PDB file of C-alpha atoms in Angstrom:
ATOM      1  CA  MET A   1     -39.456 -29.699  52.308  1.00 46.00           C
ATOM      2  CA  ASP A   2     -36.585 -32.077  51.608  1.00 54.00           C
ATOM      3  CA  LYS A   3     -36.163 -33.777  54.967  1.00 68.00           C
ATOM      4  CA  LYS A   4     -32.641 -35.053  54.510  1.00 79.00           C
ATOM      5  CA  ILE A   5     -30.543 -36.458  57.315  1.00 87.00           C
ATOM      6  CA  ARG A   6     -28.671 -33.448  58.667  1.00 95.00           C
ATOM      7  CA  THR A   7     -25.028 -34.238  59.388  1.00 97.00           C
ATOM      8  CA  GLY A   8     -22.168 -32.531  61.213  1.00 97.00           C
ATOM      9  CA  GLU A   9     -18.574 -33.708  61.489  1.00 98.00           C
ATOM     10  CA  VAL A  10     -15.769 -32.244  63.598  1.00 98.00           C
ATOM     11  CA  VAL A  11     -12.118 -33.122  64.109  1.00 98.00           C
ATOM     12  CA  ARG A  12     -10.485 -31.282  67.011  1.00 98.00           C
ATOM     13  CA  LYS A  13      -6.868 -31.833  67.996  1.00 98.00           C
ATOM     14  CA  THR A  14      -5.041 -29.994  70.756  1.00 97.00           C
ATOM     15  CA  LYS A  15      -2.140 -30.820  73.053  1.00 97.00           C
ATOM     16  CA  GLU A  16      -4.731 -32.076  75.554  1.00 97.00           C
ATOM     17  CA  THR A  17      -7.278 -33.955  73.442  1.00 98.00           C
ATOM     18  CA  ASP A  18      -7.758 -35.637  70.066  1.00 98.00           C
ATOM     19  CA  ILE A  19     -11.445 -35.780  69.134  1.00 98.00           C
ATOM     20  CA  TYR A  20     -13.521 -37.053  66.222  1.00 98.00           C
ATOM     21  CA  ILE A  21     -17.293 -36.529  66.216  1.00 98.00           C
ATOM     22  CA  LEU A  22     -19.961 -37.310  63.636  1.00 98.00           C
ATOM     23  CA  VAL A  23     -23.624 -36.576  64.332  1.00 98.00           C
ATOM     24  CA  LYS A  24     -26.660 -37.424  62.243  1.00 97.00           C
ATOM     25  CA  LEU A  25     -29.953 -35.764  63.087  1.00 95.00           C
ATOM     26  CA  ASP A  26     -33.265 -37.341  61.995  1.00 85.00           C
ATOM     27  CA  ASP A  27     -31.735 -40.760  62.530  1.00 83.00           C
ATOM     28  CA  LYS A  28     -32.242 -43.540  65.078  1.00 88.00           C
ATOM     29  CA  GLY A  29     -30.031 -42.448  67.948  1.00 90.00           C
ATOM     30  CA  ILE A  30     -27.403 -45.084  67.250  1.00 96.00           C
ATOM     31  CA  SER A  31     -24.129 -44.409  69.054  1.00 97.00           C
ATOM     32  CA  ASP A  32     -20.499 -45.483  69.008  1.00 98.00           C
ATOM     33  CA  ILE A  33     -18.860 -43.646  71.892  1.00 98.00           C
ATOM     34  CA  ASP A  34     -15.460 -43.965  73.540  1.00 98.00           C
ATOM     35  CA  THR A  35     -14.135 -41.110  75.661  1.00 98.00           C
ATOM     36  CA  GLY A  36     -12.066 -43.173  78.079  1.00 98.00           C
ATOM     37  CA  ILE A  37     -14.503 -42.233  80.882  1.00 98.00           C
ATOM     38  CA  GLY A  38     -17.071 -44.965  81.504  1.00 98.00           C
ATOM     39  CA  PHE A  39     -19.800 -42.870  83.119  1.00 98.00           C
ATOM     40  CA  PHE A  40     -19.412 -40.131  80.495  1.00 98.00           C
ATOM     41  CA  ASN A  41     -19.807 -42.757  77.760  1.00 98.00           C
ATOM     42  CA  HIS A  42     -23.014 -43.834  79.513  1.00 98.00           C
ATOM     43  CA  MET A  43     -24.363 -40.277  79.619  1.00 98.00           C
ATOM     44  CA  LEU A  44     -23.493 -39.542  75.972  1.00 98.00           C
ATOM     45  CA  THR A  45     -25.097 -42.810  74.902  1.00 98.00           C
ATOM     46  CA  ALA A  46     -28.277 -41.720  76.698  1.00 98.00           C
ATOM     47  CA  LEU A  47     -28.044 -38.281  75.065  1.00 98.00           C
ATOM     48  CA  SER A  48     -27.800 -39.909  71.634  1.00 98.00           C
ATOM     49  CA  LYS A  49     -30.567 -42.474  72.154  1.00 97.00           C
ATOM     50  CA  HIS A  50     -33.077 -40.109  73.688  1.00 97.00           C
ATOM     51  CA  SER A  51     -32.470 -37.236  71.260  1.00 97.00           C
ATOM     52  CA  GLY A  52     -32.630 -39.496  68.203  1.00 96.00           C
ATOM     53  CA  ILE A  53     -29.272 -38.073  67.118  1.00 97.00           C
ATOM     54  CA  SER A  54     -26.856 -40.776  66.003  1.00 97.00           C
ATOM     55  CA  MET A  55     -23.368 -40.051  67.298  1.00 98.00           C
ATOM     56  CA  ILE A  56     -19.880 -41.332  66.710  1.00 98.00           C
ATOM     57  CA  ILE A  57     -17.646 -39.862  69.426  1.00 98.00           C
ATOM     58  CA  LYS A  58     -14.007 -40.914  69.725  1.00 98.00           C
ATOM     59  CA  VAL A  59     -11.845 -39.089  72.260  1.00 98.00           C
ATOM     60  CA  LYS A  60      -8.279 -39.501  73.435  1.00 98.00           C
ATOM     61  CA  GLY A  61      -7.552 -37.121  76.287  1.00 97.00           C
ATOM     62  CA  ASP A  62      -5.004 -36.473  78.993  1.00 97.00           C
ATOM     63  CA  LEU A  63      -6.827 -38.561  81.574  1.00 95.00           C
ATOM     64  CA  GLU A  64      -3.581 -38.910  83.519  1.00 96.00           C
ATOM     65  CA  VAL A  65      -4.231 -35.274  84.531  1.00 94.00           C
ATOM     66  CA  ASP A  66      -7.971 -35.654  85.200  1.00 96.00           C
ATOM     67  CA  CYS A  67     -11.212 -35.763  83.209  1.00 97.00           C
ATOM     68  CA  HIS A  68     -11.624 -31.998  82.767  1.00 97.00           C
ATOM     69  CA  HIS A  69     -10.092 -31.463  79.322  1.00 98.00           C
ATOM     70  CA  THR A  70     -11.693 -34.592  77.880  1.00 98.00           C
ATOM     71  CA  ILE A  71     -15.213 -33.671  78.990  1.00 98.00           C
ATOM     72  CA  GLU A  72     -15.048 -29.958  78.201  1.00 98.00           C
ATOM     73  CA  ASP A  73     -13.432 -30.475  74.783  1.00 98.00           C
ATOM     74  CA  THR A  74     -16.004 -33.133  73.922  1.00 98.00           C
ATOM     75  CA  GLY A  75     -18.683 -30.559  74.716  1.00 98.00           C
ATOM     76  CA  ILE A  76     -16.987 -28.039  72.436  1.00 98.00           C
ATOM     77  CA  ALA A  77     -16.680 -30.472  69.528  1.00 98.00           C
ATOM     78  CA  LEU A  78     -20.171 -31.941  69.958  1.00 98.00           C
ATOM     79  CA  GLY A  79     -21.638 -28.438  70.003  1.00 98.00           C
ATOM     80  CA  GLN A  80     -19.746 -27.559  66.827  1.00 98.00           C
ATOM     81  CA  ALA A  81     -20.958 -30.739  65.125  1.00 98.00           C
ATOM     82  CA  LEU A  82     -24.580 -30.000  66.059  1.00 98.00           C
ATOM     83  CA  TYR A  83     -24.191 -26.406  64.856  1.00 98.00           C
ATOM     84  CA  LYS A  84     -23.003 -27.697  61.471  1.00 97.00           C
ATOM     85  CA  ALA A  85     -25.818 -30.229  61.252  1.00 97.00           C
ATOM     86  CA  LEU A  86     -28.496 -27.600  61.941  1.00 95.00           C
ATOM     87  CA  GLU A  87     -27.080 -25.348  59.188  1.00 92.00           C
ATOM     88  CA  ASP A  88     -29.067 -22.069  59.226  1.00 89.00           C
ATOM     89  CA  LYS A  89     -31.688 -23.553  61.599  1.00 90.00           C
ATOM     90  CA  SER A  90     -34.507 -22.747  59.170  1.00 87.00           C
ATOM     91  CA  GLY A  91     -37.591 -24.935  59.260  1.00 91.00           C
ATOM     92  CA  ILE A  92     -37.132 -26.172  62.835  1.00 94.00           C
ATOM     93  CA  ILE A  93     -39.452 -26.010  65.834  1.00 95.00           C
ATOM     94  CA  ARG A  94     -36.637 -24.119  67.629  1.00 96.00           C
ATOM     95  CA  TYR A  95     -37.892 -24.448  71.227  1.00 97.00           C
ATOM     96  CA  GLY A  96     -38.007 -27.560  73.382  1.00 98.00           C
ATOM     97  CA  THR A  97     -38.823 -28.289  77.006  1.00 98.00           C
ATOM     98  CA  SER A  98     -38.754 -31.612  78.801  1.00 98.00           C
ATOM     99  CA  TYR A  99     -39.151 -32.940  82.331  1.00 98.00           C
ATOM    100  CA  ILE A 100     -37.502 -36.324  82.880  1.00 98.00           C
ATOM    101  CA  PRO A 101     -37.768 -38.522  85.994  1.00 98.00           C
ATOM    102  CA  MET A 102     -35.087 -41.033  86.908  1.00 98.00           C
ATOM    103  CA  ASP A 103     -36.383 -42.966  89.890  1.00 98.00           C
ATOM    104  CA  GLU A 104     -36.359 -40.451  92.783  1.00 98.00           C
ATOM    105  CA  SER A 105     -34.780 -37.649  90.691  1.00 98.00           C
ATOM    106  CA  LEU A 106     -36.503 -35.133  88.423  1.00 98.00           C
ATOM    107  CA  ALA A 107     -34.733 -32.843  85.951  1.00 98.00           C
ATOM    108  CA  MET A 108     -35.990 -30.210  83.530  1.00 98.00           C
ATOM    109  CA  CYS A 109     -34.413 -28.671  80.446  1.00 98.00           C
ATOM    110  CA  SER A 110     -35.829 -25.824  78.399  1.00 98.00           C
ATOM    111  CA  LEU A 111     -33.839 -24.693  75.380  1.00 98.00           C
ATOM    112  CA  ASP A 112     -33.888 -22.437  72.337  1.00 98.00           C
ATOM    113  CA  LEU A 113     -31.828 -23.120  69.211  1.00 97.00           C
ATOM    114  CA  SER A 114     -31.444 -19.366  68.877  1.00 94.00           C
ATOM    115  CA  ASN A 115     -27.796 -18.710  67.916  1.00 94.00           C
ATOM    116  CA  ARG A 116     -27.683 -16.793  71.225  1.00 96.00           C
ATOM    117  CA  PRO A 117     -25.710 -19.111  73.499  1.00 98.00           C
ATOM    118  CA  PHE A 118     -26.421 -19.009  77.209  1.00 98.00           C
ATOM    119  CA  LEU A 119     -26.496 -21.545  80.024  1.00 98.00           C
ATOM    120  CA  VAL A 120     -28.422 -21.497  83.286  1.00 98.00           C
ATOM    121  CA  PHE A 121     -27.487 -24.558  85.333  1.00 98.00           C
ATOM    122  CA  ASN A 122     -29.152 -25.192  88.677  1.00 98.00           C
ATOM    123  CA  CYS A 123     -28.099 -28.699  89.645  1.00 97.00           C
ATOM    124  CA  GLY A 124     -26.624 -29.855  92.917  1.00 96.00           C
ATOM    125  CA  PHE A 125     -24.685 -33.073  93.423  1.00 97.00           C
ATOM    126  CA  THR A 126     -23.780 -34.668  96.741  1.00 96.00           C
ATOM    127  CA  ASN A 127     -20.630 -36.563  95.828  1.00 97.00           C
ATOM    128  CA  GLN A 128     -17.519 -35.580  93.903  1.00 96.00           C
ATOM    129  CA  ASN A 129     -17.774 -38.200  91.186  1.00 96.00           C
ATOM    130  CA  CYS A 130     -19.468 -41.173  89.578  1.00 97.00           C
ATOM    131  CA  GLY A 131     -16.631 -43.518  88.699  1.00 95.00           C
ATOM    132  CA  SER A 132     -13.927 -41.437  87.001  1.00 96.00           C
ATOM    133  CA  TYR A 133     -16.438 -38.747  86.006  1.00 98.00           C
ATOM    134  CA  ASP A 134     -16.264 -35.593  88.110  1.00 98.00           C
ATOM    135  CA  LEU A 135     -19.858 -34.480  88.636  1.00 98.00           C
ATOM    136  CA  CYS A 136     -18.841 -30.802  88.603  1.00 97.00           C
ATOM    137  CA  MET A 137     -17.936 -31.351  84.933  1.00 98.00           C
ATOM    138  CA  THR A 138     -21.616 -31.770  84.056  1.00 98.00           C
ATOM    139  CA  GLU A 139     -22.028 -27.994  84.055  1.00 98.00           C
ATOM    140  CA  GLU A 140     -18.778 -27.504  82.141  1.00 98.00           C
ATOM    141  CA  PHE A 141     -19.873 -29.997  79.483  1.00 98.00           C
ATOM    142  CA  PHE A 142     -23.231 -28.329  78.922  1.00 98.00           C
ATOM    143  CA  ARG A 143     -21.672 -24.854  78.925  1.00 98.00           C
ATOM    144  CA  ALA A 144     -19.196 -25.883  76.212  1.00 98.00           C
ATOM    145  CA  PHE A 145     -21.924 -27.708  74.283  1.00 98.00           C
ATOM    146  CA  SER A 146     -24.503 -24.924  74.410  1.00 98.00           C
ATOM    147  CA  PHE A 147     -22.070 -22.125  73.580  1.00 98.00           C
ATOM    148  CA  ASN A 148     -20.623 -23.944  70.579  1.00 98.00           C
ATOM    149  CA  ALA A 149     -24.016 -25.079  69.271  1.00 98.00           C
ATOM    150  CA  GLY A 150     -25.616 -21.641  69.709  1.00 97.00           C
ATOM    151  CA  ILE A 151     -28.206 -22.802  72.254  1.00 98.00           C
ATOM    152  CA  THR A 152     -29.896 -20.907  75.056  1.00 98.00           C
ATOM    153  CA  MET A 153     -30.230 -23.682  77.639  1.00 98.00           C
ATOM    154  CA  HIS A 154     -31.792 -23.775  81.087  1.00 98.00           C
ATOM    155  CA  ILE A 155     -31.245 -26.933  83.138  1.00 98.00           C
ATOM    156  CA  ASN A 156     -32.823 -27.410  86.549  1.00 98.00           C
ATOM    157  CA  LEU A 157     -32.529 -30.435  88.806  1.00 98.00           C
ATOM    158  CA  LEU A 158     -35.686 -30.182  90.850  1.00 98.00           C
ATOM    159  CA  TYR A 159     -34.820 -32.906  93.345  1.00 98.00           C
ATOM    160  CA  GLY A 160     -33.101 -36.245  93.823  1.00 98.00           C
ATOM    161  CA  THR A 161     -30.760 -38.111  96.151  1.00 97.00           C
ATOM    162  CA  ASN A 162     -28.727 -40.539  94.009  1.00 98.00           C
ATOM    163  CA  ASP A 163     -26.093 -38.692  91.960  1.00 98.00           C
ATOM    164  CA  HIS A 164     -26.129 -41.268  89.154  1.00 98.00           C
ATOM    165  CA  HIS A 165     -29.877 -40.809  88.803  1.00 98.00           C
ATOM    166  CA  LYS A 166     -29.607 -37.036  89.006  1.00 98.00           C
ATOM    167  CA  ALA A 167     -26.971 -36.780  86.271  1.00 98.00           C
ATOM    168  CA  GLU A 168     -28.807 -39.232  84.034  1.00 98.00           C
ATOM    169  CA  ALA A 169     -32.065 -37.320  84.428  1.00 98.00           C
ATOM    170  CA  VAL A 170     -30.231 -34.139  83.397  1.00 98.00           C
ATOM    171  CA  TYR A 171     -28.700 -35.645  80.254  1.00 98.00           C
ATOM    172  CA  LYS A 172     -32.002 -37.232  79.238  1.00 98.00           C
ATOM    173  CA  ALA A 173     -33.944 -34.004  79.838  1.00 98.00           C
ATOM    174  CA  VAL A 174     -31.529 -32.181  77.535  1.00 98.00           C
ATOM    175  CA  ALA A 175     -31.882 -34.965  74.967  1.00 98.00           C
ATOM    176  CA  HIS A 176     -35.672 -34.833  74.848  1.00 98.00           C
ATOM    177  CA  ALA A 177     -35.779 -31.031  74.732  1.00 98.00           C
ATOM    178  CA  LEU A 178     -33.222 -31.088  71.918  1.00 98.00           C
ATOM    179  CA  LYS A 179     -35.211 -33.691  69.987  1.00 97.00           C
ATOM    180  CA  ILE A 180     -38.272 -31.443  70.037  1.00 97.00           C
ATOM    181  CA  ALA A 181     -36.405 -28.232  69.157  1.00 97.00           C
ATOM    182  CA  ALA A 182     -34.375 -29.707  66.293  1.00 96.00           C
ATOM    183  CA  SER A 183     -37.397 -31.344  64.656  1.00 94.00           C
ATOM    184  CA  TYR A 184     -38.817 -29.864  61.472  1.00 92.00           C
ATOM    185  CA  ASN A 185     -41.863 -27.650  61.783  1.00 88.00           C
ATOM    186  CA  THR A 186     -44.901 -28.077  59.536  1.00 83.00           C
ATOM    187  CA  ASP A 187     -44.258 -25.388  56.905  1.00 80.00           C
ATOM    188  CA  GLY A 188     -40.474 -24.983  56.688  1.00 72.00           C
ATOM    189  CA  SER A 189     -40.567 -21.407  57.951  1.00 74.00           C
ATOM    190  CA  THR A 190     -38.013 -19.758  60.228  1.00 71.00           C
ATOM    191  CA  LEU A 191     -39.603 -19.159  63.629  1.00 67.00           C
ATOM    192  CA  SER A 192     -38.312 -15.626  64.165  1.00 69.00           C
ATOM    193  CA  THR A 193     -39.678 -12.122  63.557  1.00 66.00           C
ATOM    194  CA  LYS A 194     -36.224 -11.318  62.174  1.00 70.00           C
ATOM    195  CA  GLY A 195     -36.624 -13.957  59.477  1.00 66.00           C
ATOM    196  CA  VAL A 196     -33.326 -15.634  60.440  1.00 69.00           C
ATOM    197  CA  LEU A 197     -31.811 -17.297  63.480  1.00 69.00           C
TER     198      LEU A 197
END
């Protein structure tokens, strides 16, 4: 199988956000990220590094309103870029599950690159935000991401007390599950009784 670097590029412009995203699978997880939201940059950098997916993410959003449009639209565009990079999803492992600890917090993600988007999100946060990042937007980001990438995704925060640690464990659990699922399988076959995903 020709194991090329799979690439997806998306430009998304609305009255609320102006987004450019380039992702490269099978790369080194190198990132260049600027969303205007420091904590979100931190989480996306972790997502890139731990998934092995190199990402350029440049976002200009209406942060004078709040962070909602910026975070949700980044999820939409990142999901679209991943969908493009995975092409027809043939030859991939397809499923991935990962448990990630972050100090006192433990998060789990189990996902299926199925073209059947769905999100189950069981994560509780204590505070409203980390910096200028509204913690309630974590679910909105992963909903937008999973639905636009065609991923069935289950995220569970099993426990934790520090919201920074909890959110970081969640993003890293998704990253590691995604790294497994998007990897090539041994024979290049499509892991489906239908023959396609």
